[in-house]
Amino acid sequence: MSNRALIVQELEVTVSNKPGKIAEISNIVSAAGVNIVALRAYCIGNAGFIHFVTDNNTLACEILEKKNYKVKHQDVVMAALKNEIGAVYEITEQLSSKSIDLYAAYLTTGSGGDTTMVIAGKDLAAIVEVLNAE
């Protein structure tokens, strides 16, 4: 299966571990007309970490920084795949068979039966090459 994969920027905002922080960040971003297309969030101790990809990272950063949030950037791969049984296995097996190390991965919704997998790893170019191979 050939997958469409490309390198994009993921944004990260660190917040206090309190109820409503994801809502707060997503409200700031959406009020600026920016769509969040992928998101993962987790907490470690008193800190919360919100990682997300948008359709306009430049504007999202500007707006969040104006609100005194520190925004970190990280390159990740976004890979399109079918929303069906075994799709995640197929992608991760392709990467595993080439000994490509992954740091993190999460799924987001897509349209028309498709979904998107966001992948962080040591060699993003290799991930894209493997997933875009015929």
mmCIF file of C-alpha atoms in Angstrom:
data_model
loop_
_atom_site.group_PDB
_atom_site.id
_atom_site.type_symbol
_atom_site.label_atom_id
_atom_site.label_comp_id
_atom_site.label_asym_id
_atom_site.label_seq_id
_atom_site.Cartn_x
_atom_site.Cartn_y
_atom_site.Cartn_z
ATOM 1 C CA MET A 1 0.000 0.000 0.000
ATOM 2 C CA SER A 2 1.333 3.414 -0.920
ATOM 3 C CA ASN A 3 0.733 6.089 1.703
ATOM 4 C CA ARG A 4 0.903 9.812 1.324
ATOM 5 C CA ALA A 5 3.364 11.016 3.950
ATOM 6 C CA LEU A 6 4.976 14.394 4.474
ATOM 7 C CA ILE A 7 6.960 16.265 7.092
ATOM 8 C CA VAL A 8 5.020 18.979 8.933
ATOM 9 C CA GLN A 9 5.494 21.067 12.065
ATOM 10 C CA GLU A 10 3.884 19.993 15.319
ATOM 11 C CA LEU A 11 3.456 22.685 17.959
ATOM 12 C CA GLU A 12 3.820 22.065 21.687
ATOM 13 C CA VAL A 13 2.524 24.227 24.510
ATOM 14 C CA THR A 14 3.317 23.433 28.139
ATOM 15 C CA VAL A 15 0.571 24.352 30.586
ATOM 16 C CA SER A 16 -0.224 23.724 34.235
ATOM 17 C CA ASN A 17 -1.979 20.430 34.950
ATOM 18 C CA LYS A 18 -5.417 21.928 35.613
ATOM 19 C CA PRO A 19 -8.864 21.231 34.184
ATOM 20 C CA GLY A 20 -9.745 23.254 31.097
ATOM 21 C CA LYS A 21 -6.262 23.843 29.680
ATOM 22 C CA ILE A 22 -6.913 21.980 26.409
ATOM 23 C CA ALA A 23 -10.140 23.957 26.031
ATOM 24 C CA GLU A 24 -8.255 27.195 26.746
ATOM 25 C CA ILE A 25 -5.568 26.560 24.117
ATOM 26 C CA SER A 26 -8.014 25.276 21.501
ATOM 27 C CA ASN A 27 -10.267 28.299 22.067
ATOM 28 C CA ILE A 28 -7.386 30.736 21.523
ATOM 29 C CA VAL A 29 -6.359 28.956 18.320
ATOM 30 C CA SER A 30 -9.871 28.527 16.913
ATOM 31 C CA ALA A 31 -10.857 32.117 17.728
ATOM 32 C CA ALA A 32 -8.075 33.160 15.322
ATOM 33 C CA GLY A 33 -9.650 31.040 12.583
ATOM 34 C CA VAL A 34 -7.061 28.272 12.813
ATOM 35 C CA ASN A 35 -8.147 24.633 12.604
ATOM 36 C CA ILE A 36 -6.450 22.010 14.762
ATOM 37 C CA VAL A 37 -6.077 18.938 12.552
ATOM 38 C CA ALA A 38 -4.308 16.659 15.053
ATOM 39 C CA LEU A 39 -3.875 16.799 18.825
ATOM 40 C CA ARG A 40 -2.451 14.782 21.675
ATOM 41 C CA ALA A 41 -2.120 15.862 25.278
ATOM 42 C CA TYR A 42 -0.742 14.320 28.438
ATOM 43 C CA CYS A 43 0.393 15.294 31.928
ATOM 44 C CA ILE A 44 3.495 14.565 33.925
ATOM 45 C CA GLY A 45 3.245 15.756 37.499
ATOM 46 C CA ASN A 46 2.035 19.359 37.598
ATOM 47 C CA ALA A 47 2.745 20.021 33.912
ATOM 48 C CA GLY A 48 0.495 19.411 30.931
ATOM 49 C CA PHE A 49 1.832 19.037 27.399
ATOM 50 C CA ILE A 50 -0.381 19.804 24.406
ATOM 51 C CA HIS A 51 1.002 18.777 21.011
ATOM 52 C CA PHE A 52 -0.944 19.742 17.905
ATOM 53 C CA VAL A 53 -0.794 20.318 14.161
ATOM 54 C CA THR A 54 -2.873 23.085 12.592
ATOM 55 C CA ASP A 55 -3.750 24.357 9.156
ATOM 56 C CA ASN A 56 -1.874 27.609 9.945
ATOM 57 C CA ASN A 57 0.952 27.110 12.450
ATOM 58 C CA THR A 58 2.375 30.595 11.864
ATOM 59 C CA LEU A 59 -0.835 32.292 12.982
ATOM 60 C CA ALA A 60 -1.363 29.805 15.823
ATOM 61 C CA CYS A 61 2.127 30.604 17.171
ATOM 62 C CA GLU A 62 1.627 34.359 16.867
ATOM 63 C CA ILE A 63 -1.676 34.267 18.728
ATOM 64 C CA LEU A 64 -0.435 31.951 21.488
ATOM 65 C CA GLU A 65 2.777 33.936 21.979
ATOM 66 C CA LYS A 66 0.736 37.158 22.246
ATOM 67 C CA LYS A 67 -1.109 35.414 25.103
ATOM 68 C CA ASN A 68 2.299 34.690 26.723
ATOM 69 C CA TYR A 69 2.445 30.987 25.894
ATOM 70 C CA LYS A 70 5.819 29.563 24.920
ATOM 71 C CA VAL A 71 5.388 27.491 21.759
ATOM 72 C CA LYS A 72 7.909 24.812 20.799
ATOM 73 C CA HIS A 73 8.171 23.380 17.268
ATOM 74 C CA GLN A 74 9.005 19.851 16.201
ATOM 75 C CA ASP A 75 9.053 18.224 12.797
ATOM 76 C CA VAL A 76 6.808 15.166 12.525
ATOM 77 C CA VAL A 77 5.455 13.039 9.703
ATOM 78 C CA MET A 78 1.777 13.050 8.803
ATOM 79 C CA ALA A 79 0.779 9.913 6.913
ATOM 80 C CA ALA A 80 -2.615 9.307 5.319
ATOM 81 C CA LEU A 81 -4.050 5.849 5.771
ATOM 82 C CA LYS A 82 -7.362 4.062 5.463
ATOM 83 C CA ASN A 83 -9.564 3.958 8.549
ATOM 84 C CA GLU A 84 -9.719 0.170 8.583
ATOM 85 C CA ILE A 85 -8.536 -2.837 10.539
ATOM 86 C CA GLY A 86 -4.806 -3.414 10.167
ATOM 87 C CA ALA A 87 -3.888 -0.008 8.728
ATOM 88 C CA VAL A 88 -1.763 0.999 11.729
ATOM 89 C CA TYR A 89 -0.073 -2.403 11.706
ATOM 90 C CA GLU A 90 0.758 -2.055 8.015
ATOM 91 C CA ILE A 91 2.457 1.325 8.462
ATOM 92 C CA THR A 92 4.323 0.411 11.630
ATOM 93 C CA GLU A 93 5.427 -2.935 10.157
ATOM 94 C CA GLN A 94 6.818 -1.139 7.075
ATOM 95 C CA LEU A 95 8.870 1.113 9.341
ATOM 96 C CA SER A 96 9.891 -1.691 11.692
ATOM 97 C CA SER A 97 11.115 -3.830 8.796
ATOM 98 C CA LYS A 98 13.543 -0.999 7.924
ATOM 99 C CA SER A 99 14.622 -0.652 11.613
ATOM 100 C CA ILE A 100 13.216 2.887 11.796
ATOM 101 C CA ASP A 101 12.859 4.065 15.393
ATOM 102 C CA LEU A 102 9.683 5.933 16.371
ATOM 103 C CA TYR A 103 9.409 8.270 19.364
ATOM 104 C CA ALA A 104 5.650 8.795 19.306
ATOM 105 C CA ALA A 105 2.615 8.197 17.145
ATOM 106 C CA TYR A 106 -1.047 9.122 17.312
ATOM 107 C CA LEU A 107 -4.068 9.093 15.050
ATOM 108 C CA THR A 108 -6.461 11.830 14.080
ATOM 109 C CA THR A 109 -9.692 11.773 12.120
ATOM 110 C CA GLY A 110 -9.932 12.283 8.410
ATOM 111 C CA SER A 111 -12.662 12.521 5.820
ATOM 112 C CA GLY A 112 -14.286 9.883 3.652
ATOM 113 C CA GLY A 113 -13.062 6.851 5.567
ATOM 114 C CA ASP A 114 -9.466 8.035 5.782
ATOM 115 C CA THR A 115 -7.490 8.926 8.860
ATOM 116 C CA THR A 116 -4.082 10.473 9.519
ATOM 117 C CA MET A 117 -1.237 9.157 11.632
ATOM 118 C CA VAL A 118 1.232 11.618 13.132
ATOM 119 C CA ILE A 119 4.662 10.086 13.703
ATOM 120 C CA ALA A 120 7.709 11.448 15.538
ATOM 121 C CA GLY A 121 11.014 9.673 15.060
ATOM 122 C CA LYS A 122 14.752 9.924 14.661
ATOM 123 C CA ASP A 123 14.855 9.885 10.839
ATOM 124 C CA LEU A 124 11.788 11.616 9.401
ATOM 125 C CA ALA A 125 13.098 11.547 5.834
ATOM 126 C CA ALA A 126 13.413 7.756 6.039
ATOM 127 C CA ILE A 127 9.870 7.488 7.392
ATOM 128 C CA VAL A 128 8.527 9.538 4.474
ATOM 129 C CA GLU A 129 10.577 7.549 1.961
ATOM 130 C CA VAL A 130 9.313 4.191 3.248
ATOM 131 C CA LEU A 131 5.688 5.273 3.450
ATOM 132 C CA ASN A 132 5.682 6.892 0.008
ATOM 133 C CA ALA A 133 7.361 3.909 -1.691
ATOM 134 C CA GLU A 134 5.315 2.040 -4.257
#
